[in-house]
Tab-separated table of C-alpha atoms in Angstrom:
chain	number	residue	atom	x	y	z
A	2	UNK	CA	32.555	1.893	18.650
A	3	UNK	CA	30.722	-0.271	15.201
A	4	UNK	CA	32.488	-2.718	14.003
A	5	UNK	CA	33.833	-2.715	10.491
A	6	UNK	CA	31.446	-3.976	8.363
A	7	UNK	CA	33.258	-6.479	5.520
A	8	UNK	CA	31.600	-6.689	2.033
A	9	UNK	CA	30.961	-9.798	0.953
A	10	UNK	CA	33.590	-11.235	-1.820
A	11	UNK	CA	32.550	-11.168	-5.350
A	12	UNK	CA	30.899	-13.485	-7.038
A	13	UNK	CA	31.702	-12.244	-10.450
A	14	UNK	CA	34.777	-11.169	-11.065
A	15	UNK	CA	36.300	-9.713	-14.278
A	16	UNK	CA	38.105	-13.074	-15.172
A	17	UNK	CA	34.513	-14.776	-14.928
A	18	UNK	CA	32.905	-12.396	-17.148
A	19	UNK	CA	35.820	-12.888	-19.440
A	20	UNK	CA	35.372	-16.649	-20.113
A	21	UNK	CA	31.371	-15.589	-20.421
A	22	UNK	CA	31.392	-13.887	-23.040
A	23	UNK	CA	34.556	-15.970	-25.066
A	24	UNK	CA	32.211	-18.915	-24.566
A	25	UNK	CA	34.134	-20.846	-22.180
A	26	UNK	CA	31.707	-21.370	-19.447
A	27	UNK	CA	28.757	-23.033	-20.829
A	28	UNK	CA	25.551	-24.842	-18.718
A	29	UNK	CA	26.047	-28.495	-18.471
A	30	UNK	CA	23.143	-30.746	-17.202
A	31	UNK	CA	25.659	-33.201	-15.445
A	32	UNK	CA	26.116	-30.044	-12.001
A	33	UNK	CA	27.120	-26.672	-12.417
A	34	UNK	CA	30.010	-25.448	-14.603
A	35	UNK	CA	30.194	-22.157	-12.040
A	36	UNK	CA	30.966	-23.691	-8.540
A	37	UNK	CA	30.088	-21.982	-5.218
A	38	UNK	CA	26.467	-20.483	-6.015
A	39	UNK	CA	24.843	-22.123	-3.179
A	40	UNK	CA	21.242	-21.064	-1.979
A	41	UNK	CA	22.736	-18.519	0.359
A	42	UNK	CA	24.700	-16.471	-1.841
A	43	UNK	CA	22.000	-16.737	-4.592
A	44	UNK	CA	20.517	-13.248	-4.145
A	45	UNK	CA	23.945	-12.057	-4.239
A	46	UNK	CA	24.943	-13.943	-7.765
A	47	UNK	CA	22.090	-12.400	-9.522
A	48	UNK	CA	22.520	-9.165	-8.333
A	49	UNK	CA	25.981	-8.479	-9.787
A	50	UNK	CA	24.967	-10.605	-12.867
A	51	UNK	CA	21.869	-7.789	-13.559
A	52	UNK	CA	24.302	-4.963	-12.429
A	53	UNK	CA	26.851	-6.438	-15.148
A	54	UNK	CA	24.040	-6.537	-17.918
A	55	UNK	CA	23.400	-2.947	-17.028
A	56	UNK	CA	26.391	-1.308	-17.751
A	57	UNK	CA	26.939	-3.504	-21.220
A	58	UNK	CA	28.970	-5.908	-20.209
A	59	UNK	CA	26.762	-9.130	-20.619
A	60	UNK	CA	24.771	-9.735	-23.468
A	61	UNK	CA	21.307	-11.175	-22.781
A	62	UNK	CA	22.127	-14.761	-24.011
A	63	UNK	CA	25.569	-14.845	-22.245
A	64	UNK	CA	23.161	-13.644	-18.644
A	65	UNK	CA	21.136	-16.748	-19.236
A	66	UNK	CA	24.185	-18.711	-19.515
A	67	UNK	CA	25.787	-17.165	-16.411
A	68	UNK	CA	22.317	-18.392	-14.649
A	69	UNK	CA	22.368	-21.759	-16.162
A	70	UNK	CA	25.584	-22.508	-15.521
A	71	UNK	CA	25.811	-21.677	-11.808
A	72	UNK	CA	23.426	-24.695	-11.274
A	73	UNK	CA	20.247	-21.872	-10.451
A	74	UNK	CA	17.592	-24.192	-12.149
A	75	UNK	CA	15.161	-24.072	-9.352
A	76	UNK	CA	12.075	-21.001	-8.209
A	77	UNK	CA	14.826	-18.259	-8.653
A	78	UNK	CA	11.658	-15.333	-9.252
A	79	UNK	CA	12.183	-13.507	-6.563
A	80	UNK	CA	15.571	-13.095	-5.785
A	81	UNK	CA	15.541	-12.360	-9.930
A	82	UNK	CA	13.059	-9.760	-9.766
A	83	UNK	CA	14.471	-7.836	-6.844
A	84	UNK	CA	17.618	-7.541	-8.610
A	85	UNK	CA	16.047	-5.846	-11.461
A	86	UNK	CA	14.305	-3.728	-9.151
A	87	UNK	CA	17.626	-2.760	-6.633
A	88	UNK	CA	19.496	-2.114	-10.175
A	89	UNK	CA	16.739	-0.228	-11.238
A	90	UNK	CA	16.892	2.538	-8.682
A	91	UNK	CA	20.338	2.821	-9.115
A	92	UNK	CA	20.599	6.407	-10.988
A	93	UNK	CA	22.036	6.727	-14.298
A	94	UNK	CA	21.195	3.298	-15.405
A	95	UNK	CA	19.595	2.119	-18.944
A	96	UNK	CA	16.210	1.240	-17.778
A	97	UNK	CA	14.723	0.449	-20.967
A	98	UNK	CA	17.399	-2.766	-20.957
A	99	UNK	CA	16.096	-3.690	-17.709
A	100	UNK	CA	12.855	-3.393	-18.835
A	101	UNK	CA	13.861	-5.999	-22.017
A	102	UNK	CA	15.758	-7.976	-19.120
A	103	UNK	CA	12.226	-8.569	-17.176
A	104	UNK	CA	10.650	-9.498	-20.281
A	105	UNK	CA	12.888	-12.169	-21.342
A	106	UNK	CA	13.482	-13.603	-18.215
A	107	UNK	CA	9.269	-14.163	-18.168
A	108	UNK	CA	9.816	-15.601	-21.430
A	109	UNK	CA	11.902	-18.050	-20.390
A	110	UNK	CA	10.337	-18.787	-17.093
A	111	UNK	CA	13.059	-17.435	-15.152
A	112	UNK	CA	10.410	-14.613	-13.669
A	113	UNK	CA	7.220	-14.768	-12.803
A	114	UNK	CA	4.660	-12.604	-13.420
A	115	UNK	CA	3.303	-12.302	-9.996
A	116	UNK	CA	6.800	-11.544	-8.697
A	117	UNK	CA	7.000	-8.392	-11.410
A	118	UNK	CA	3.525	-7.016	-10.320
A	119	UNK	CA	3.918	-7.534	-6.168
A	120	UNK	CA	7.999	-6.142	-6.315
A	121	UNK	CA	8.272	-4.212	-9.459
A	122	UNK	CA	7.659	-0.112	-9.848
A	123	UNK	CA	5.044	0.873	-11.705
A	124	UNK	CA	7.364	2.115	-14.859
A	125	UNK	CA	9.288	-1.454	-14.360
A	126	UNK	CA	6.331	-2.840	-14.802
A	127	UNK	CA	5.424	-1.260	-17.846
A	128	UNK	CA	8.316	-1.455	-19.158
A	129	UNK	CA	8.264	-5.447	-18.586
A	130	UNK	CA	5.248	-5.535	-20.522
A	131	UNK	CA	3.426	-6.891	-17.606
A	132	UNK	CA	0.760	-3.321	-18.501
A	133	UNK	CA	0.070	-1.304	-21.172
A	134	UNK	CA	1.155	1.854	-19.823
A	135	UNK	CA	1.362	3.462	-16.310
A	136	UNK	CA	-2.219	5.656	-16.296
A	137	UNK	CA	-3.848	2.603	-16.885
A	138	UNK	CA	-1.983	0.849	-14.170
A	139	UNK	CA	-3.014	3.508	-11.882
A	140	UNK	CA	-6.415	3.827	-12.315
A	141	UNK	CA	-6.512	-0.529	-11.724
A	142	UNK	CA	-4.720	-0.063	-9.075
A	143	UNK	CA	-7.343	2.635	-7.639
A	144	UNK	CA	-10.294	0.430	-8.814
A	145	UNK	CA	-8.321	-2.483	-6.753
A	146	UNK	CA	-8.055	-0.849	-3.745
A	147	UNK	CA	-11.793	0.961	-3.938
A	148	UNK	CA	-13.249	-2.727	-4.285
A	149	UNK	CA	-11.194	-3.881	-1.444
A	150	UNK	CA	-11.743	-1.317	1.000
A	151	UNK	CA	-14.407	0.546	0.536
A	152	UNK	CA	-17.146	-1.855	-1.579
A	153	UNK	CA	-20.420	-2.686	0.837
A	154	UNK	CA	-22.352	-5.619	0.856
A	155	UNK	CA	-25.919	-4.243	-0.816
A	156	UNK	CA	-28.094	-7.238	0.719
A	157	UNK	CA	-26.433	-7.395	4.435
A	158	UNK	CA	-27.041	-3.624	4.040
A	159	UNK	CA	-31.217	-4.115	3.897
A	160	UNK	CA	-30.600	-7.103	6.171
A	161	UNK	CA	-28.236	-6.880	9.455
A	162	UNK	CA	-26.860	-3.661	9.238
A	163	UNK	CA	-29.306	-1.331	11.134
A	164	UNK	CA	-29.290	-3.520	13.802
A	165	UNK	CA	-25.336	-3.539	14.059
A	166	UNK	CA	-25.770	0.211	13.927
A	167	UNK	CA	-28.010	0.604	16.764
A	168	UNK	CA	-25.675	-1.313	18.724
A	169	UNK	CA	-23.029	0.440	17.571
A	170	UNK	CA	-24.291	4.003	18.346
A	171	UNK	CA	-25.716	2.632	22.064
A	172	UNK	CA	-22.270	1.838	22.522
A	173	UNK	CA	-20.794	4.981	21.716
A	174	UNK	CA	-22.984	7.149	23.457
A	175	UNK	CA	-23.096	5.205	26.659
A	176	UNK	CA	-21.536	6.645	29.564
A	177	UNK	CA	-20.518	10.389	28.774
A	178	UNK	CA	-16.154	10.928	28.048
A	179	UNK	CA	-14.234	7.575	27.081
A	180	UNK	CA	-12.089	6.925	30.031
A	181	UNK	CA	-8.710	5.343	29.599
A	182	UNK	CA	-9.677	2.618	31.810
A	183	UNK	CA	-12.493	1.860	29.291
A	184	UNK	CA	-10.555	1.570	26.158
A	185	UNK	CA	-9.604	-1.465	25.806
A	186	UNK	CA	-13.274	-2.799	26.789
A	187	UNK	CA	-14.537	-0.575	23.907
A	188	UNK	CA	-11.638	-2.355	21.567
A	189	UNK	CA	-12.915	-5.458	21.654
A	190	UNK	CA	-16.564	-4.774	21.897
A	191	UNK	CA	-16.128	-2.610	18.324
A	192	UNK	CA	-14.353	-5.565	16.782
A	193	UNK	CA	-16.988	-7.758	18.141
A	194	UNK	CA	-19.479	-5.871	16.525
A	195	UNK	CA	-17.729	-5.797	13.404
A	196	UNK	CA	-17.445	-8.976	12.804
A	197	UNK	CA	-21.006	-10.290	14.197
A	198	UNK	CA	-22.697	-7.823	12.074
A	199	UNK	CA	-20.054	-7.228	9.086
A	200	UNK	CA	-20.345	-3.624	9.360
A	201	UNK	CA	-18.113	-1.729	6.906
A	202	UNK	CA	-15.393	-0.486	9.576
A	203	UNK	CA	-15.175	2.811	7.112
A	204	UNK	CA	-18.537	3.507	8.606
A	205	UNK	CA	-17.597	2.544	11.722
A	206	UNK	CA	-14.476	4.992	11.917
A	207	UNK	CA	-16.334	7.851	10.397
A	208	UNK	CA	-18.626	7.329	13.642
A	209	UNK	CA	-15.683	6.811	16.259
A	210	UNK	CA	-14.276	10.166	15.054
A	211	UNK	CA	-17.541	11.545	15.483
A	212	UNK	CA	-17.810	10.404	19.070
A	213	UNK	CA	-14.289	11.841	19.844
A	214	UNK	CA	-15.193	15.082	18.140
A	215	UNK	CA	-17.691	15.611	20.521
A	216	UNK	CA	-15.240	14.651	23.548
A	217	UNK	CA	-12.875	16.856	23.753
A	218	UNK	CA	-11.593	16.016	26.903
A	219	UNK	CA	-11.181	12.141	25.876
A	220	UNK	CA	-10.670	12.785	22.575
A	221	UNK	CA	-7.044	10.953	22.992
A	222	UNK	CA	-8.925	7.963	24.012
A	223	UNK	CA	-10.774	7.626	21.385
A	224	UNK	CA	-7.926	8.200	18.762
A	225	UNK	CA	-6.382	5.380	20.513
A	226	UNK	CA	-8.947	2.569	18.563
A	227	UNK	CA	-7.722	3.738	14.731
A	228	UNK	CA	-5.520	1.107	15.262
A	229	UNK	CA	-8.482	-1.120	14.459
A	230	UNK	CA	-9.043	0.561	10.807
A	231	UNK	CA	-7.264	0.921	7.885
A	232	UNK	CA	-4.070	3.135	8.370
A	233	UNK	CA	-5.671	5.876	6.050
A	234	UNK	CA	-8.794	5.487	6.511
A	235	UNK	CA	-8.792	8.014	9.517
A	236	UNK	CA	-7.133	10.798	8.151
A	237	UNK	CA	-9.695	10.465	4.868
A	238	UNK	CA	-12.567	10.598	6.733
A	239	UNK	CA	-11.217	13.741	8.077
A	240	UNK	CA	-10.822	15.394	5.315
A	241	UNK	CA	-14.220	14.329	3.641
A	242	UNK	CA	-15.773	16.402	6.874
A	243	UNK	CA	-14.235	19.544	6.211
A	244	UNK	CA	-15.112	18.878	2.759
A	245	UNK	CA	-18.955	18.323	3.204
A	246	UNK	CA	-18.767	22.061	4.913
A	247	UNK	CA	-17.330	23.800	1.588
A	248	UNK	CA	-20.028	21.945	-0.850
A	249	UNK	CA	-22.979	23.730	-1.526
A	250	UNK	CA	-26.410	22.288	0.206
A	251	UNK	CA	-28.978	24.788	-0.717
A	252	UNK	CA	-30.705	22.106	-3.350
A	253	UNK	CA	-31.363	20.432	-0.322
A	254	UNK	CA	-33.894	22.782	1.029
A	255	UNK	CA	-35.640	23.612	-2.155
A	256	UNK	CA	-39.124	21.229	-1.719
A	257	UNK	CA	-39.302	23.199	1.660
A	258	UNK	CA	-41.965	25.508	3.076
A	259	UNK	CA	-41.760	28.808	3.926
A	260	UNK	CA	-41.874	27.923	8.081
A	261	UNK	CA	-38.352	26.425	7.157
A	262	UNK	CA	-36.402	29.761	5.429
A	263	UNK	CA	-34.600	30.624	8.987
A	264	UNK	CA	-33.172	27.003	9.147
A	265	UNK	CA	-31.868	27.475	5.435
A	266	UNK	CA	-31.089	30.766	5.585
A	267	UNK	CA	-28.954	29.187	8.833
A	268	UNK	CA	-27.707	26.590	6.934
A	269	UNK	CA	-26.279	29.221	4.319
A	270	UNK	CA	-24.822	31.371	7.081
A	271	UNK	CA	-22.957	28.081	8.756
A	272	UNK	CA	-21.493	27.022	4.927
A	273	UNK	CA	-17.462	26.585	4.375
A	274	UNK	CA	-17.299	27.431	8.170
A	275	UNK	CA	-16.527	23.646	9.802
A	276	UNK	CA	-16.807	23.813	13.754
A	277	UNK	CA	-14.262	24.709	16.409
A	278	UNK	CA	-14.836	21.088	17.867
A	279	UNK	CA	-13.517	19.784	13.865
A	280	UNK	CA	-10.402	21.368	14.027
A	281	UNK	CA	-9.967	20.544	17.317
A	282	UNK	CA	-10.575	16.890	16.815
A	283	UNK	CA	-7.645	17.818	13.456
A	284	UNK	CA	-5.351	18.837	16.005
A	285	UNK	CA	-5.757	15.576	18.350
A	286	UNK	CA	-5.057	13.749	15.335
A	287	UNK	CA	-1.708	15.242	13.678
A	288	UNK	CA	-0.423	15.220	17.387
A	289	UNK	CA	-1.439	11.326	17.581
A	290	UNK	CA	0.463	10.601	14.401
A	291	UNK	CA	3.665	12.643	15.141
A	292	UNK	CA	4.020	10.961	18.366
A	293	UNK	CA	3.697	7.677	16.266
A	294	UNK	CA	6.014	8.456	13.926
């Protein structure tokens, strides 16, 4: 049987908010005029402060008072910020005080901007006036994460990558199926590679799946090393394979000769139609992830 679980007591009670807002608990810089707000119950304090400024019953210069006076002159950011956010979520509430909430608190130093942008929503955020609206947000955000991910080194691309590649692909198509017995073997000889040669490990994924395509019979195995890559990176390469069937490659096959109209008229036939082994490989990989999850 659980035990009872036992909220914590309040911090601020109605009798505390009283002598807030008739002025009779002011900051002093001798100690703290509100006793008890220790380091520990902190988080808690500025919680039910925000929640009390939400529903109207702080004004903004009395919640800066409340803060001063409970001694909280030290980094307070985060525990700050993810009260904003917690009352934030809450449904019903005003965010657009919130929002004026965040701002003055960065005013004032009480927030940091950092804190806003790594634990804030995107529309807190805004709102904060920490962006000028969410699209634009968004598409930084996607510009971010592009750079980060998916950018390639131009020179080490002329310079050390076909090597790495060569090694890469021996590797792969050594020795038939993958074997359980051989995965983890093949897990640290791909991250060796990766690292001696700084290959993009997008390319390297888009490769791996292409090796377990093509094993059927180990194609578990190989699904077993995306835990090297980026969580998603997997599931877009995917997609961008079924996706290369449904584009249209005639323009390919236009400075060709006439010896070569079969192969194109081939190439027509096998458009939008992705192979059996693709949809197997699909398959292996939902199964994978609900097994995960």
């Amino acid at each position: 049987m659980a035990e009872d679980y036992e909220l914590p007591e309040r911090l601020v009670t109605e009798a505390l908010l009283k002598d807030l807002n008739e002025g009779k608990i002011v900051a002093s810089e001798v100690g703290a005029t509100i006793p008890g707000i220790n380091a520990e119950k902190q988080q808690q304090y500025l919680l039910e402060l925000t929640q009390e400024y939400s529903k109207g019953k702080l004004e903004l210069d009395t919640f800066f008072q409340a803060v001063a006076a409970a001694g909280l002159n030290g980094d307070i950011s985060s525990d700050l910020m993810e009260a904003i956010w917690l009352v934030w979520l809450q449904p019903g509430v005003k965010q657009d005080e919130l929002g004026e909430l965040a701002k003055e608190c960065i005013k004032k130093g009480k927030l940091s901007r950092r804190a806003v942008m790594e634990l804030g929503e995107v529309e807190l955020i805004v709102a904060a006036g920490q962006a000028p609206n969410k699209l634009g947000l968004e598409q930084r955000e996607r510009k971010i994460f592009t750079a980060t991910f998916y950018k390639q080194d131009k020179y080490n691309l002329l310079r050390e990558e076909n090597e790495g590649y060569s090694k890469l692909l021996s590797l792969l198509l050594s020795g038939g199926g993958l074997q359980q017995q051989h995965v983890a073997g093949l897990t640290r000889d791909l991250k060796a590679l990766i690292g001696a040669f700084k290959l993009d490990p997008n390319r390297v994924c888009d490769l791996v799946l292409e090796a377990a395509e093509r094993d059927e019979a180990g194609v578990g195995n190989w699904l077993s090393l995306m835990g090297l890559f980026n969580k998603k990176a997997p599931m877009e390469m995917l997609a961008m394979k079924f996706l290369h069937y449904q584009q249209d490659h005639s323009h390919l096959a236009a400075g060709e000769d006439e010896g070569s109209s079969a192969k194109q008229q081939q190439q027509q036939q096998q458009q939008g139609k992705p192979p059996a082994s693709l949809y197997n490989l699909a398959a292996a990989m939902i199964k994978v992830r609900s097994h995960d999850q």
